[in-house]
Amino acid sequence: MKQITRIFLCISVLTATARAEGENYAVVDMEVLIKAHADTAVAESVLKKQADEYEAERADMLGELEALNKKFVALRDDAESQVLSDSGREEKLIEAQALIDIIKEKESIFRDTTSLRQKQLADRRKRMRQRIVDEIQSIIGNYAKSKHLKLILEKHSIMGGAEMVVFADASIDLTEPIKRRIEAATSE
């Protein structure tokens, strides 16, 4: 609660300062701007391809685990079969127990690989998005300087479960002019 109070106090001070200087502040919708960036579609395509590759790898590993489990069930059933001799059943039981160790190892590898791939994908998504956001922030910064703006807020920021910008008049929403600049800058 203290953090939210501090944030609102900072925003109030910045807004009061900006108002005293002639309302040199504005808002933008970063999600709209990110979607407008040409590299966003490319990044999404690359990430989808990578996710599909990981899913294929995962499916192969699951297929291998299913085959091992079927083999285990068959060995276990053979170990319980009265058709085989005691030594034959004992041999099947030893094979089944050895297969359990293999299955456990493969399951561990499956879990570790799945976790690693999810982390790799999330990290790549984060890096790609951050690069796009950095470019957008640079364009916003240049726009702000050219218009002598002192503050530009993201109009859908959420802090403590509530939007930080409760109301913004459409006249201070710079999403569309900045979106046009982003499209022009990234379509080259």
PDB file of N, CA, C and O in Angstrom, residues 38-49 124-125 128-129 131-132:
ATOM      1  N   ALA A  38       7.058  -3.509 -36.842  1.00  0.00           N
ATOM      2  CA  ALA A  38       7.200  -4.560 -37.868  1.00  0.00           C
ATOM      3  C   ALA A  38       7.888  -5.814 -37.322  1.00  0.00           C
ATOM      4  O   ALA A  38       7.569  -6.935 -37.735  1.00  0.00           O
ATOM      5  N   ASP A  39       8.812  -5.649 -36.405  1.00  0.00           N
ATOM      6  CA  ASP A  39       9.539  -6.802 -35.872  1.00  0.00           C
ATOM      7  C   ASP A  39       8.686  -7.677 -34.955  1.00  0.00           C
ATOM      8  O   ASP A  39       9.059  -8.814 -34.663  1.00  0.00           O
ATOM      9  N   THR A  40       7.548  -7.165 -34.497  1.00  0.00           N
ATOM     10  CA  THR A  40       6.691  -7.957 -33.617  1.00  0.00           C
ATOM     11  C   THR A  40       6.171  -9.196 -34.340  1.00  0.00           C
ATOM     12  O   THR A  40       6.228 -10.310 -33.800  1.00  0.00           O
ATOM     13  N   ALA A  41       5.686  -9.027 -35.554  1.00  0.00           N
ATOM     14  CA  ALA A  41       5.174 -10.181 -36.314  1.00  0.00           C
ATOM     15  C   ALA A  41       6.296 -11.172 -36.609  1.00  0.00           C
ATOM     16  O   ALA A  41       6.094 -12.389 -36.526  1.00  0.00           O
ATOM     17  N   VAL A  42       7.476 -10.656 -36.928  1.00  0.00           N
ATOM     18  CA  VAL A  42       8.625 -11.523 -37.198  1.00  0.00           C
ATOM     19  C   VAL A  42       8.995 -12.292 -35.930  1.00  0.00           C
ATOM     20  O   VAL A  42       9.217 -13.505 -35.976  1.00  0.00           O
ATOM     21  N   ALA A  43       9.043 -11.590 -34.804  1.00  0.00           N
ATOM     22  CA  ALA A  43       9.385 -12.230 -33.535  1.00  0.00           C
ATOM     23  C   ALA A  43       8.362 -13.305 -33.178  1.00  0.00           C
ATOM     24  O   ALA A  43       8.735 -14.404 -32.758  1.00  0.00           O
ATOM     25  N   GLU A  44       7.089 -13.011 -33.364  1.00  0.00           N
ATOM     26  CA  GLU A  44       6.048 -13.997 -33.067  1.00  0.00           C
ATOM     27  C   GLU A  44       6.191 -15.227 -33.950  1.00  0.00           C
ATOM     28  O   GLU A  44       6.009 -16.359 -33.492  1.00  0.00           O
ATOM     29  N   SER A  45       6.533 -15.021 -35.217  1.00  0.00           N
ATOM     30  CA  SER A  45       6.734 -16.131 -36.139  1.00  0.00           C
ATOM     31  C   SER A  45       7.927 -16.997 -35.713  1.00  0.00           C
ATOM     32  O   SER A  45       7.850 -18.224 -35.707  1.00  0.00           O
ATOM     33  N   VAL A  46       9.030 -16.343 -35.354  1.00  0.00           N
ATOM     34  CA  VAL A  46      10.224 -17.061 -34.903  1.00  0.00           C
ATOM     35  C   VAL A  46       9.917 -17.851 -33.635  1.00  0.00           C
ATOM     36  O   VAL A  46      10.289 -19.022 -33.508  1.00  0.00           O
ATOM     37  N   LEU A  47       9.209 -17.220 -32.701  1.00  0.00           N
ATOM     38  CA  LEU A  47       8.867 -17.890 -31.451  1.00  0.00           C
ATOM     39  C   LEU A  47       7.920 -19.061 -31.676  1.00  0.00           C
ATOM     40  O   LEU A  47       8.044 -20.109 -31.031  1.00  0.00           O
ATOM     41  N   LYS A  48       6.979 -18.907 -32.596  1.00  0.00           N
ATOM     42  CA  LYS A  48       6.061 -20.004 -32.900  1.00  0.00           C
ATOM     43  C   LYS A  48       6.815 -21.193 -33.507  1.00  0.00           C
ATOM     44  O   LYS A  48       6.587 -22.342 -33.144  1.00  0.00           O
ATOM     45  N   LYS A  49       7.752 -20.883 -34.410  1.00  0.00           N
ATOM     46  CA  LYS A  49       8.551 -21.945 -35.021  1.00  0.00           C
ATOM     47  C   LYS A  49       9.357 -22.674 -33.948  1.00  0.00           C
ATOM     48  O   LYS A  49       9.410 -23.906 -33.928  1.00  0.00           O
ATOM     49  N   ARG A 124      13.871 -16.022 -24.648  1.00  0.00           N
ATOM     50  CA  ARG A 124      13.960 -15.481 -26.010  1.00  0.00           C
ATOM     51  C   ARG A 124      12.828 -14.488 -26.265  1.00  0.00           C
ATOM     52  O   ARG A 124      13.026 -13.433 -26.847  1.00  0.00           O
ATOM     53  N   ARG A 125      11.620 -14.835 -25.813  1.00  0.00           N
ATOM     54  CA  ARG A 125      10.472 -13.941 -25.966  1.00  0.00           C
ATOM     55  C   ARG A 125      10.754 -12.613 -25.254  1.00  0.00           C
ATOM     56  O   ARG A 125      10.509 -11.546 -25.799  1.00  0.00           O
ATOM     57  N   MET A 128      13.449 -10.578 -27.203  1.00  0.00           N
ATOM     58  CA  MET A 128      12.897 -10.020 -28.444  1.00  0.00           C
ATOM     59  C   MET A 128      11.958  -8.861 -28.136  1.00  0.00           C
ATOM     60  O   MET A 128      12.008  -7.820 -28.790  1.00  0.00           O
ATOM     61  N   ARG A 129      11.110  -9.048 -27.150  1.00  0.00           N
ATOM     62  CA  ARG A 129      10.161  -7.994 -26.791  1.00  0.00           C
ATOM     63  C   ARG A 129      10.904  -6.770 -26.256  1.00  0.00           C
ATOM     64  O   ARG A 129      10.557  -5.646 -26.583  1.00  0.00           O
ATOM     65  N   ARG A 131      13.892  -5.748 -26.978  1.00  0.00           N
ATOM     66  CA  ARG A 131      14.528  -5.040 -28.089  1.00  0.00           C
ATOM     67  C   ARG A 131      13.507  -4.159 -28.806  1.00  0.00           C
ATOM     68  O   ARG A 131      13.781  -2.993 -29.121  1.00  0.00           O
ATOM     69  N   ILE A 132      12.314  -4.687 -29.017  1.00  0.00           N
ATOM     70  CA  ILE A 132      11.244  -3.923 -29.675  1.00  0.00           C
ATOM     71  C   ILE A 132      10.825  -2.749 -28.784  1.00  0.00           C
ATOM     72  O   ILE A 132      10.687  -1.621 -29.266  1.00  0.00           O
TER      73      ILE A 132
END
